[in-house]
C-alpha cells in the first residue's frame, strides 16, 4: 500500500467551510504517482503508457481545512489491459472519502488498449489488496 500525507489548502475550501468535493479526485490522482512510476520511473509524461478510463468517489464524511489528510492507495484488481487503483482518504482517524480509478495500459501509436506486459503486472501484484 502507498500512503501520502497532504495538508488541505485554504483555497480548497468551499462556502460551507469544508473541502470542496472537486478537490478529492485531484488528491487521489496525486496519490497514484507511485503507481505511475511503476510504469515510468522517470515520470516522462510522453512515456507513460496509461490512460484513465473511469473514476468514482464516495464522500463518507465532511473534510475540513486545518487537519492533515492521509491517502492510502493500493491495487484492487488487475485485468488483461486495465487495473483498478483504490483509494481512501483519512482525517483525524476517520475515513472521509474512498474512490477507485480504472487505469488502462495504452498503446498511443496504435491508439488502442494493450495487454499489460508481465513485467508491469508483476509490479502491480506487489500492491494487490482485495477488499
mmCIF file of C-alpha atoms in Angstrom:
data_model
loop_
_atom_site.group_PDB
_atom_site.id
_atom_site.type_symbol
_atom_site.label_atom_id
_atom_site.label_comp_id
_atom_site.label_asym_id
_atom_site.label_seq_id
_atom_site.Cartn_x
_atom_site.Cartn_y
_atom_site.Cartn_z
ATOM 1 C CA UNK A 1 0.000 0.000 0.000
ATOM 2 C CA UNK A 2 1.163 3.515 -0.774
ATOM 3 C CA UNK A 3 0.443 6.410 1.576
ATOM 4 C CA UNK A 4 0.514 10.147 1.025
ATOM 5 C CA UNK A 5 0.039 12.897 3.600
ATOM 6 C CA UNK A 6 -1.488 16.167 2.443
ATOM 7 C CA UNK A 7 -2.258 19.447 4.115
ATOM 8 C CA UNK A 8 -5.556 20.871 2.839
ATOM 9 C CA UNK A 9 -5.047 24.329 1.400
ATOM 10 C CA UNK A 10 -7.323 27.229 2.234
ATOM 11 C CA UNK A 11 -8.386 27.726 -1.389
ATOM 12 C CA UNK A 12 -9.685 24.143 -1.455
ATOM 13 C CA UNK A 13 -12.469 25.047 0.958
ATOM 14 C CA UNK A 14 -15.958 25.981 -0.145
ATOM 15 C CA UNK A 15 -18.701 28.265 1.160
ATOM 16 C CA UNK A 16 -19.645 25.657 3.777
ATOM 17 C CA UNK A 17 -16.166 25.697 5.305
ATOM 18 C CA UNK A 18 -15.108 22.239 4.268
ATOM 19 C CA UNK A 19 -13.020 20.866 1.418
ATOM 20 C CA UNK A 20 -14.835 21.108 -1.898
ATOM 21 C CA UNK A 21 -15.840 17.778 -3.426
ATOM 22 C CA UNK A 22 -13.990 18.510 -6.689
ATOM 23 C CA UNK A 23 -10.658 18.502 -4.838
ATOM 24 C CA UNK A 24 -10.750 14.835 -3.871
ATOM 25 C CA UNK A 25 -10.214 13.457 -7.398
ATOM 26 C CA UNK A 26 -7.102 15.626 -7.687
ATOM 27 C CA UNK A 27 -5.783 14.339 -4.369
ATOM 28 C CA UNK A 28 -6.406 10.768 -5.486
ATOM 29 C CA UNK A 29 -4.619 11.358 -8.792
ATOM 30 C CA UNK A 30 -1.648 12.806 -6.911
ATOM 31 C CA UNK A 31 -1.630 9.691 -4.716
ATOM 32 C CA UNK A 32 -1.426 7.492 -7.853
ATOM 33 C CA UNK A 33 2.026 8.835 -8.757
ATOM 34 C CA UNK A 34 3.864 5.826 -7.216
ATOM 35 C CA UNK A 35 1.714 3.569 -9.420
ATOM 36 C CA UNK A 36 2.611 5.666 -12.468
ATOM 37 C CA UNK A 37 6.295 5.308 -11.526
ATOM 38 C CA UNK A 38 5.988 1.513 -11.742
ATOM 39 C CA UNK A 39 5.416 2.031 -15.474
ATOM 40 C CA UNK A 40 7.705 5.017 -15.970
ATOM 41 C CA UNK A 41 10.253 5.639 -13.166
ATOM 42 C CA UNK A 42 11.459 8.920 -14.694
ATOM 43 C CA UNK A 43 7.877 10.213 -14.985
ATOM 44 C CA UNK A 44 8.475 11.454 -18.515
ATOM 45 C CA UNK A 45 4.830 12.111 -19.326
ATOM 46 C CA UNK A 46 5.253 11.254 -23.016
ATOM 47 C CA UNK A 47 6.406 7.764 -21.988
ATOM 48 C CA UNK A 48 3.613 6.960 -19.537
ATOM 49 C CA UNK A 49 1.612 4.155 -21.183
ATOM 50 C CA UNK A 50 -1.558 4.677 -19.156
ATOM 51 C CA UNK A 51 -4.855 6.443 -19.639
ATOM 52 C CA UNK A 52 -7.645 6.987 -17.174
ATOM 53 C CA UNK A 53 -10.896 5.271 -18.110
ATOM 54 C CA UNK A 54 -13.048 5.840 -15.031
ATOM 55 C CA UNK A 55 -13.059 7.476 -11.615
ATOM 56 C CA UNK A 56 -15.529 7.187 -8.791
ATOM 57 C CA UNK A 57 -15.588 8.811 -5.377
ATOM 58 C CA UNK A 58 -17.727 8.143 -2.335
ATOM 59 C CA UNK A 59 -17.863 11.040 0.087
ATOM 60 C CA UNK A 60 -18.048 9.408 3.502
ATOM 61 C CA UNK A 61 -17.750 12.470 5.753
ATOM 62 C CA UNK A 62 -17.011 16.171 5.538
ATOM 63 C CA UNK A 63 -13.336 17.071 5.168
ATOM 64 C CA UNK A 64 -12.059 20.160 6.914
ATOM 65 C CA UNK A 65 -9.282 22.672 6.470
ATOM 66 C CA UNK A 66 -6.681 22.639 9.237
ATOM 67 C CA UNK A 67 -6.130 18.892 9.701
ATOM 68 C CA UNK A 68 -3.831 16.578 7.764
ATOM 69 C CA UNK A 69 -5.178 14.078 5.267
ATOM 70 C CA UNK A 70 -3.668 10.642 4.754
ATOM 71 C CA UNK A 71 -4.426 8.954 1.458
ATOM 72 C CA UNK A 72 -3.990 5.198 1.246
ATOM 73 C CA UNK A 73 -3.624 3.730 -2.242
ATOM 74 C CA UNK A 74 -3.460 0.153 -3.449
ATOM 75 C CA UNK A 75 -4.255 -2.048 -6.427
ATOM 76 C CA UNK A 76 -7.654 -3.683 -6.102
ATOM 77 C CA UNK A 77 -7.848 -5.698 -9.324
ATOM 78 C CA UNK A 78 -5.673 -6.470 -12.335
ATOM 79 C CA UNK A 79 -7.309 -7.324 -15.644
ATOM 80 C CA UNK A 80 -5.940 -8.017 -19.099
ATOM 81 C CA UNK A 81 -5.361 -4.416 -20.205
ATOM 82 C CA UNK A 82 -6.632 -2.465 -17.199
ATOM 83 C CA UNK A 83 -6.341 -2.353 -13.445
ATOM 84 C CA UNK A 84 -8.252 -0.726 -10.607
ATOM 85 C CA UNK A 85 -6.493 1.592 -8.183
ATOM 86 C CA UNK A 86 -8.344 2.043 -4.887
ATOM 87 C CA UNK A 87 -8.017 4.989 -2.522
ATOM 88 C CA UNK A 88 -9.127 6.022 0.932
ATOM 89 C CA UNK A 89 -8.715 9.491 2.440
ATOM 90 C CA UNK A 90 -8.432 9.674 6.216
ATOM 91 C CA UNK A 91 -8.658 12.698 8.508
ATOM 92 C CA UNK A 92 -8.473 12.564 12.304
ATOM 93 C CA UNK A 93 -8.572 8.729 12.257
ATOM 94 C CA UNK A 94 -11.784 8.645 10.197
ATOM 95 C CA UNK A 95 -12.231 7.567 6.602
ATOM 96 C CA UNK A 96 -13.688 10.648 4.896
ATOM 97 C CA UNK A 97 -13.630 9.549 1.240
ATOM 98 C CA UNK A 98 -12.954 6.470 -0.821
ATOM 99 C CA UNK A 99 -12.631 6.003 -4.521
ATOM 100 C CA UNK A 100 -11.416 3.980 -7.448
ATOM 101 C CA UNK A 101 -9.706 4.710 -10.724
ATOM 102 C CA UNK A 102 -9.566 2.402 -13.722
ATOM 103 C CA UNK A 103 -6.242 2.774 -15.493
ATOM 104 C CA UNK A 104 -5.747 1.277 -18.949
ATOM 105 C CA UNK A 105 -2.441 0.202 -20.450
ATOM 106 C CA UNK A 106 -2.484 2.096 -23.742
ATOM 107 C CA UNK A 107 -0.510 1.947 -26.978
ATOM 108 C CA UNK A 108 -0.521 5.557 -28.138
ATOM 109 C CA UNK A 109 0.955 4.781 -31.560
ATOM 110 C CA UNK A 110 -1.865 2.312 -32.321
ATOM 111 C CA UNK A 111 -4.422 4.341 -30.333
ATOM 112 C CA UNK A 112 -5.786 1.292 -28.531
ATOM 113 C CA UNK A 113 -5.503 -0.552 -25.262
ATOM 114 C CA UNK A 114 -2.976 -3.350 -24.999
ATOM 115 C CA UNK A 115 -2.254 -6.239 -22.649
ATOM 116 C CA UNK A 116 -0.354 -5.193 -19.528
ATOM 117 C CA UNK A 117 3.159 -6.621 -20.003
ATOM 118 C CA UNK A 118 4.231 -9.228 -17.448
ATOM 119 C CA UNK A 119 6.995 -7.002 -16.028
ATOM 120 C CA UNK A 120 4.387 -4.397 -15.023
ATOM 121 C CA UNK A 121 1.836 -6.984 -13.957
ATOM 122 C CA UNK A 122 4.411 -8.394 -11.501
ATOM 123 C CA UNK A 123 4.989 -4.919 -10.050
ATOM 124 C CA UNK A 124 1.251 -4.260 -9.685
ATOM 125 C CA UNK A 125 0.711 -7.587 -7.923
ATOM 126 C CA UNK A 126 3.003 -6.455 -5.100
ATOM 127 C CA UNK A 127 0.364 -3.863 -4.179
ATOM 128 C CA UNK A 128 -2.714 -6.010 -4.819
ATOM 129 C CA UNK A 129 -5.156 -5.983 -1.908
ATOM 130 C CA UNK A 130 -8.630 -7.366 -2.488
ATOM 131 C CA UNK A 131 -11.386 -5.716 -0.471
#
